[in-house]
Short mmCIF file of C-alpha atoms and ligand atoms in Angstrom, two decimals:
data_model
loop_
_atom_site.label_atom_id
_atom_site.label_comp_id
_atom_site.label_asym_id
_atom_site.label_seq_id
_atom_site.Cartn_x
_atom_site.Cartn_y
_atom_site.Cartn_z
CA MET A 1 10.52 -8.06 -27.94
CA TYR A 2 14.22 -8.63 -28.33
CA LEU A 3 17.43 -7.87 -26.48
CA LYS A 4 18.89 -4.94 -28.37
CA GLY A 5 21.91 -4.21 -26.21
CA VAL A 6 23.99 -4.80 -23.10
CA GLU A 7 26.03 -2.23 -21.23
CA ILE A 8 28.67 -3.42 -18.79
CA TYR A 9 30.90 -1.60 -16.35
CA GLY A 10 33.05 -3.03 -13.57
CA PHE A 11 31.65 -6.54 -14.04
CA LYS A 12 34.31 -9.26 -14.06
CA SER A 13 36.82 -8.56 -16.85
CA PHE A 14 35.14 -5.30 -17.96
CA GLY A 15 37.13 -2.48 -16.35
CA GLU A 16 35.81 0.03 -18.87
CA ARG A 17 32.22 0.77 -19.77
CA ILE A 18 31.27 -1.12 -22.93
CA ARG A 19 28.05 -1.34 -24.88
CA ILE A 20 27.26 -4.26 -27.17
CA ASP A 21 24.34 -3.80 -29.57
CA PHE A 22 22.42 -6.72 -31.02
CA ASP A 23 20.78 -5.73 -34.28
CA GLY A 24 18.40 -8.68 -34.65
CA GLY A 25 19.27 -11.95 -36.34
CA ILE A 26 22.29 -13.80 -35.03
CA THR A 27 25.17 -12.05 -33.28
CA SER A 28 28.45 -13.89 -32.79
CA ILE A 29 30.96 -12.76 -30.24
CA VAL A 30 34.39 -14.06 -31.01
CA GLY A 31 37.64 -13.61 -29.15
CA PRO A 32 40.60 -15.40 -27.70
CA ASN A 33 40.27 -17.69 -24.71
CA GLY A 34 39.77 -15.77 -21.51
CA SER A 35 38.83 -12.54 -23.30
CA GLY A 36 35.46 -12.29 -21.54
CA LYS A 37 32.90 -13.82 -23.93
CA SER A 38 31.24 -15.94 -21.25
CA ASN A 39 31.42 -13.00 -18.83
CA ILE A 40 28.87 -11.24 -21.06
CA LEU A 41 26.44 -14.15 -20.59
CA ASP A 42 27.18 -14.15 -16.86
CA GLY A 43 26.38 -10.42 -16.82
CA ILE A 44 23.03 -11.01 -18.54
CA LEU A 45 22.11 -13.76 -16.05
CA TRP A 46 23.21 -11.51 -13.18
CA VAL A 47 20.84 -8.70 -14.29
CA LEU A 48 18.01 -11.20 -14.53
CA GLY A 49 18.45 -11.73 -10.79
CA GLU A 50 20.82 -14.69 -10.57
CA GLN A 51 21.59 -15.17 -6.89
CA SER A 52 23.87 -18.18 -7.15
CA TYR A 53 27.45 -17.04 -7.71
CA LYS A 54 28.33 -20.58 -8.79
CA ASN A 55 25.97 -20.19 -11.76
CA ILE A 56 27.91 -17.14 -12.93
CA ARG A 57 31.25 -18.80 -12.28
CA ALA A 58 32.26 -16.86 -9.16
CA LYS A 59 32.95 -17.94 -5.59
CA GLU A 60 31.53 -14.91 -3.83
CA SER A 61 29.97 -11.54 -4.58
CA LYS A 62 33.23 -9.56 -4.63
CA ASP A 63 34.57 -11.85 -7.40
CA ILE A 64 32.22 -10.23 -9.89
CA ILE A 65 33.65 -6.72 -9.44
CA PHE A 66 36.53 -5.92 -11.81
CA SER A 67 39.66 -6.48 -9.75
CA GLY A 68 41.97 -4.42 -11.95
CA GLY A 69 44.56 -5.40 -14.51
CA GLU A 70 46.55 -4.15 -17.46
CA GLY A 71 47.23 -0.84 -15.70
CA LYS A 72 43.55 -0.35 -14.83
CA LYS A 73 42.41 0.31 -11.26
CA PRO A 74 39.89 -2.02 -9.63
CA ALA A 75 36.25 -0.86 -9.99
CA ASN A 76 34.22 0.34 -6.99
CA TYR A 77 31.09 -1.28 -8.25
CA ALA A 78 29.75 -3.58 -10.96
CA GLU A 79 26.88 -2.54 -13.20
CA VAL A 80 25.17 -4.32 -16.07
CA SER A 81 22.16 -3.02 -18.03
CA LEU A 82 20.00 -4.83 -20.55
CA PHE A 83 18.21 -2.83 -23.23
CA ILE A 84 15.06 -4.53 -24.45
CA ASP A 85 12.94 -3.54 -27.43
CA ASN A 86 9.33 -3.51 -26.19
CA ARG A 87 7.57 -1.96 -29.18
CA ASP A 88 5.27 -5.00 -29.35
CA ASN A 89 4.28 -4.37 -25.68
CA PHE A 90 5.51 -7.84 -24.77
CA PHE A 91 6.21 -6.58 -21.26
CA PRO A 92 3.35 -4.79 -19.49
CA ILE A 93 5.31 -1.53 -19.25
CA GLU A 94 4.28 1.52 -21.24
CA ALA A 95 7.60 2.11 -22.93
CA ASP A 96 9.04 1.16 -26.30
CA SER A 97 12.39 0.45 -24.72
CA ILE A 98 13.07 -1.11 -21.33
CA LYS A 99 16.35 -0.77 -19.49
CA ILE A 100 16.96 -3.25 -16.72
CA THR A 101 19.95 -2.60 -14.48
CA ARG A 102 21.65 -4.34 -11.61
CA LYS A 103 24.35 -2.58 -9.66
CA MET A 104 26.45 -3.97 -6.83
CA SER A 105 28.79 -1.99 -4.61
CA GLN A 106 31.95 -3.25 -2.84
CA ASN A 107 29.96 -3.97 0.36
CA GLY A 108 27.73 -6.40 -1.57
CA ASP A 109 24.60 -4.18 -1.66
CA ASN A 110 22.54 -4.72 -4.80
CA ASP A 111 20.30 -2.23 -6.56
CA TYR A 112 17.80 -3.25 -9.21
CA LEU A 113 16.39 -0.66 -11.61
CA ILE A 114 13.78 -0.72 -14.35
CA ASN A 115 14.09 2.30 -16.64
CA ASP A 116 16.37 3.92 -14.03
CA LYS A 117 13.78 3.57 -11.25
CA LYS A 118 14.69 1.45 -8.23
CA VAL A 119 12.66 -1.75 -7.93
CA ARG A 120 12.83 -4.94 -5.86
CA LEU A 121 14.50 -8.14 -7.09
CA LYS A 122 11.00 -9.66 -6.91
CA ASP A 123 9.78 -7.13 -9.51
CA ILE A 124 12.48 -8.23 -11.96
CA GLY A 125 11.56 -11.89 -11.38
CA GLU A 126 7.85 -11.18 -11.88
CA LEU A 127 8.54 -9.19 -15.07
CA PHE A 128 10.30 -12.16 -16.65
CA LEU A 129 8.17 -14.92 -15.15
CA ASP A 130 6.99 -17.27 -17.91
CA THR A 131 8.34 -15.06 -20.71
CA GLY A 132 10.95 -17.64 -21.56
CA VAL A 133 13.63 -15.08 -20.69
CA GLY A 134 14.09 -15.44 -16.91
CA LYS A 135 17.35 -16.42 -15.25
CA SER A 136 16.23 -20.07 -15.12
CA ALA A 137 14.41 -20.05 -18.47
CA TYR A 138 17.27 -21.50 -20.50
CA SER A 139 17.32 -18.48 -22.84
CA VAL A 140 20.86 -17.86 -21.61
CA ILE A 141 22.86 -21.03 -22.04
CA GLY A 142 26.52 -20.94 -21.19
CA GLN A 143 29.23 -23.46 -21.97
CA GLY A 144 28.53 -26.88 -20.51
CA LYS A 145 24.90 -26.08 -19.75
CA VAL A 146 23.54 -28.13 -22.68
CA GLU A 147 25.19 -31.26 -21.26
CA ARG A 148 23.78 -30.33 -17.85
CA ILE A 149 20.24 -30.09 -19.30
CA ILE A 150 20.57 -33.43 -21.10
CA SER A 151 21.83 -35.17 -17.99
CA SER A 152 19.16 -33.57 -15.76
CA SER A 153 16.77 -35.73 -13.74
CA ASN A 154 13.20 -36.24 -15.00
CA LYS A 155 12.00 -33.81 -12.34
CA GLU A 156 14.40 -31.11 -13.55
CA ILE A 157 13.45 -31.69 -17.20
CA LYS A 158 9.75 -31.46 -16.23
CA SER A 159 10.50 -28.12 -14.58
CA ILE A 160 12.32 -26.89 -17.73
CA ILE A 161 9.37 -27.89 -19.96
CA GLU A 162 6.88 -26.30 -17.55
CA GLU A 163 8.84 -23.04 -17.57
CA ALA A 164 8.99 -23.06 -21.39
CA ALA A 165 5.27 -23.89 -21.68
CA GLY A 166 4.34 -21.07 -19.35
CA VAL A 167 2.85 -23.33 -16.66
CA LYS A 168 5.10 -22.05 -13.86
CA LYS A 169 3.24 -18.76 -13.60
CA PHE A 170 -0.03 -20.61 -12.95
CA GLN A 171 1.61 -22.97 -10.50
CA GLN A 172 2.96 -19.99 -8.60
CA LYS A 173 -0.47 -18.29 -8.70
CA LYS A 174 -2.07 -21.56 -7.51
CA MET A 175 0.36 -21.76 -4.60
CA GLU A 176 -0.29 -18.12 -3.67
CA SER A 177 -4.07 -18.69 -3.88
CA GLU A 178 -3.79 -21.81 -1.70
CA LYS A 179 -1.86 -19.81 0.90
CA ARG A 180 -4.46 -17.03 0.78
CA LEU A 181 -7.25 -19.61 1.07
CA GLU A 182 -5.60 -21.10 4.16
CA LYS A 183 -5.35 -17.62 5.70
CA VAL A 184 -9.03 -16.91 4.95
CA GLN A 185 -9.98 -20.34 6.42
CA ASN A 186 -8.11 -19.48 9.65
CA GLU A 187 -9.84 -16.09 9.83
CA LEU A 188 -13.21 -17.82 9.29
CA GLU A 189 -12.53 -20.22 12.16
CA LYS A 190 -11.70 -17.28 14.42
CA ILE A 191 -14.93 -15.50 13.39
CA GLU A 192 -16.94 -18.69 14.08
CA LEU A 193 -15.48 -18.84 17.61
CA VAL A 194 -16.46 -15.22 18.22
CA LEU A 195 -19.95 -15.86 16.79
CA ASN A 196 -20.40 -18.88 19.11
CA GLU A 197 -19.39 -16.73 22.07
CA ILE A 198 -21.83 -14.00 20.98
CA GLY A 199 -24.55 -16.69 20.60
CA GLU A 200 -23.99 -17.91 24.19
CA ASN A 201 -24.09 -14.34 25.51
CA ARG A 202 -27.29 -13.73 23.55
CA THR A 203 -29.06 -16.75 25.12
CA ARG A 204 -27.97 -15.55 28.57
CA VAL A 205 -29.22 -12.01 27.89
CA GLU A 206 -32.51 -13.36 26.47
CA LYS A 207 -33.09 -15.39 29.66
CA GLN A 208 -32.31 -12.35 31.81
CA SER A 209 -34.66 -10.13 29.80
CA LYS A 210 -37.47 -12.73 30.13
CA LYS A 211 -37.00 -12.72 33.91
CA ALA A 212 -37.00 -8.92 33.96
CA ILE A 213 -40.33 -8.84 32.04
CA GLU A 214 -41.82 -11.41 34.47
CA TYR A 215 -40.59 -9.32 37.40
CA LEU A 216 -42.17 -6.14 36.00
CA SER A 217 -45.53 -7.83 35.37
CA LEU A 218 -45.52 -9.35 38.91
CA LYS A 219 -44.69 -5.93 40.32
CA ASP A 220 -47.67 -4.41 38.43
CA GLU A 221 -49.95 -7.19 39.74
CA LYS A 222 -48.70 -6.59 43.30
CA ASN A 223 -49.45 -2.85 42.99
CA ILE A 224 -52.99 -3.58 41.76
CA LEU A 225 -53.57 -6.07 44.63
CA GLN A 226 -52.16 -3.61 47.17
CA LYS A 227 -54.53 -0.92 45.88
CA GLY A 228 -57.43 -3.43 46.19
CA VAL A 229 -56.48 -4.24 49.81
CA LEU A 230 -56.21 -0.53 50.69
CA THR A 231 -59.62 0.23 49.10
CA PHE A 232 -61.15 -2.73 51.04
CA ASP A 233 -59.59 -1.44 54.32
CA LEU A 234 -60.82 2.06 53.59
CA ASN A 235 -64.38 0.85 52.85
CA SER A 236 -64.60 -1.25 56.03
CA LYS A 237 -63.19 1.61 58.13
CA ASP A 238 -65.74 3.96 56.49
CA GLU A 239 -68.57 1.59 57.48
CA ILE A 240 -67.30 1.38 61.08
CA LEU A 241 -67.15 5.19 61.13
CA LYS A 242 -70.67 5.48 59.73
CA SER A 243 -72.14 3.00 62.31
CA GLY A 244 -70.26 4.92 65.06
CA GLU A 245 -71.81 8.15 63.89
CA LYS A 246 -75.29 6.53 63.85
CA GLU A 247 -74.77 5.20 67.39
CA GLN A 248 -73.65 8.66 68.53
CA GLU A 249 -76.77 10.22 66.95
CA ARG A 250 -79.09 7.67 68.68
CA LEU A 251 -77.47 8.29 72.04
CA THR A 252 -77.83 12.08 71.63
CA THR A 253 -81.60 11.82 70.90
CA ILE A 254 -82.19 9.61 74.02
CA THR A 255 -80.47 12.19 76.24
P1 ATP B 1 36.83 -19.14 -23.21
O1 ATP B 1 36.79 -18.91 -24.66
O2 ATP B 1 38.06 -19.82 -22.76
O3 ATP B 1 35.60 -19.76 -22.65
P2 ATP B 1 35.93 -16.51 -22.49
O4 ATP B 1 36.20 -15.53 -23.57
O5 ATP B 1 34.55 -17.01 -22.36
O6 ATP B 1 36.94 -17.69 -22.50
P3 ATP B 1 35.60 -15.64 -19.81
O7 ATP B 1 35.50 -16.94 -19.12
O8 ATP B 1 34.36 -14.89 -20.07
O9 ATP B 1 36.40 -15.79 -21.15
O10 ATP B 1 36.54 -14.65 -19.02
C1 ATP B 1 37.54 -15.12 -18.18
C2 ATP B 1 38.41 -13.96 -17.87
O11 ATP B 1 37.74 -13.02 -17.05
C3 ATP B 1 39.66 -14.41 -17.13
O12 ATP B 1 40.80 -13.87 -17.78
C4 ATP B 1 39.52 -13.79 -15.76
O13 ATP B 1 40.75 -13.38 -15.23
C5 ATP B 1 38.67 -12.60 -16.07
N1 ATP B 1 37.94 -12.19 -14.85
C6 ATP B 1 36.98 -12.87 -14.21
N2 ATP B 1 36.58 -12.17 -13.10
C7 ATP B 1 37.32 -11.05 -13.07
C8 ATP B 1 37.39 -9.94 -12.15
N3 ATP B 1 36.61 -9.84 -11.07
N4 ATP B 1 38.27 -8.96 -12.43
C9 ATP B 1 39.06 -9.01 -13.51
N5 ATP B 1 39.05 -10.02 -14.39
C10 ATP B 1 38.20 -11.04 -14.19
#
């Protein structure tokens, strides 16, 4: 993987579209003071997703759009593209060459593109995360930045070393996993509450069903007893009837 070219239009001092090719090895850009050498580095950082205008030596977004000069009209937008050789599949994109573009219009709207397809800023960040190339990876070091690194606090230096060693990616993944774990834990607590409620309802329903079974068996017993009482009544009435008939028969024979 290597940066094989940069194309710039409307960014800072570049009122005309220019393409700079890097052929491998060391490329030196020379020119008089104020001719735009550092603007090229600013452009590279900007494509990589730099959001701090201070870091690319501007006060606000509109400062990065070519404001005109030397008979040239101001640009309507700024656009910088990086061309990366990916023949070694360093980036997980199935393409030998990757073009990464950032475009900003006068109203401050930004578009990010990978191989001419619109993507989110997050996608650019993730593509470069822990590759040693990102906007904060110290692969783009402008004037004065070396002194800034040397005079950084221990915490900042630790962060630089972690980025270079590729630890940042895992830290970010760890943080994401911890967040997901917390979410799952909260969901589990909610499910436990629902399960407790279901458990209480179940005990209540079990008690009710027990009572219903008792009621049905008592009702059956009552029916059996009622049948017994009716049979007893019927038998005793039958006997009374029979003795009445006998008495009637006796009386008839006397007469
Ligand atoms: P040095 O060698 O002094 O560091 P340099 O070659 O790195 O200089 P830069 O700092 O890249 O030069 O460029 C500064 C120039 O860019 C200035 O002349 C400034 O006017 C010009 N410039 C910056 N922003 C814009 C803009 N939006 N429109 C037009 N020109 C701009």
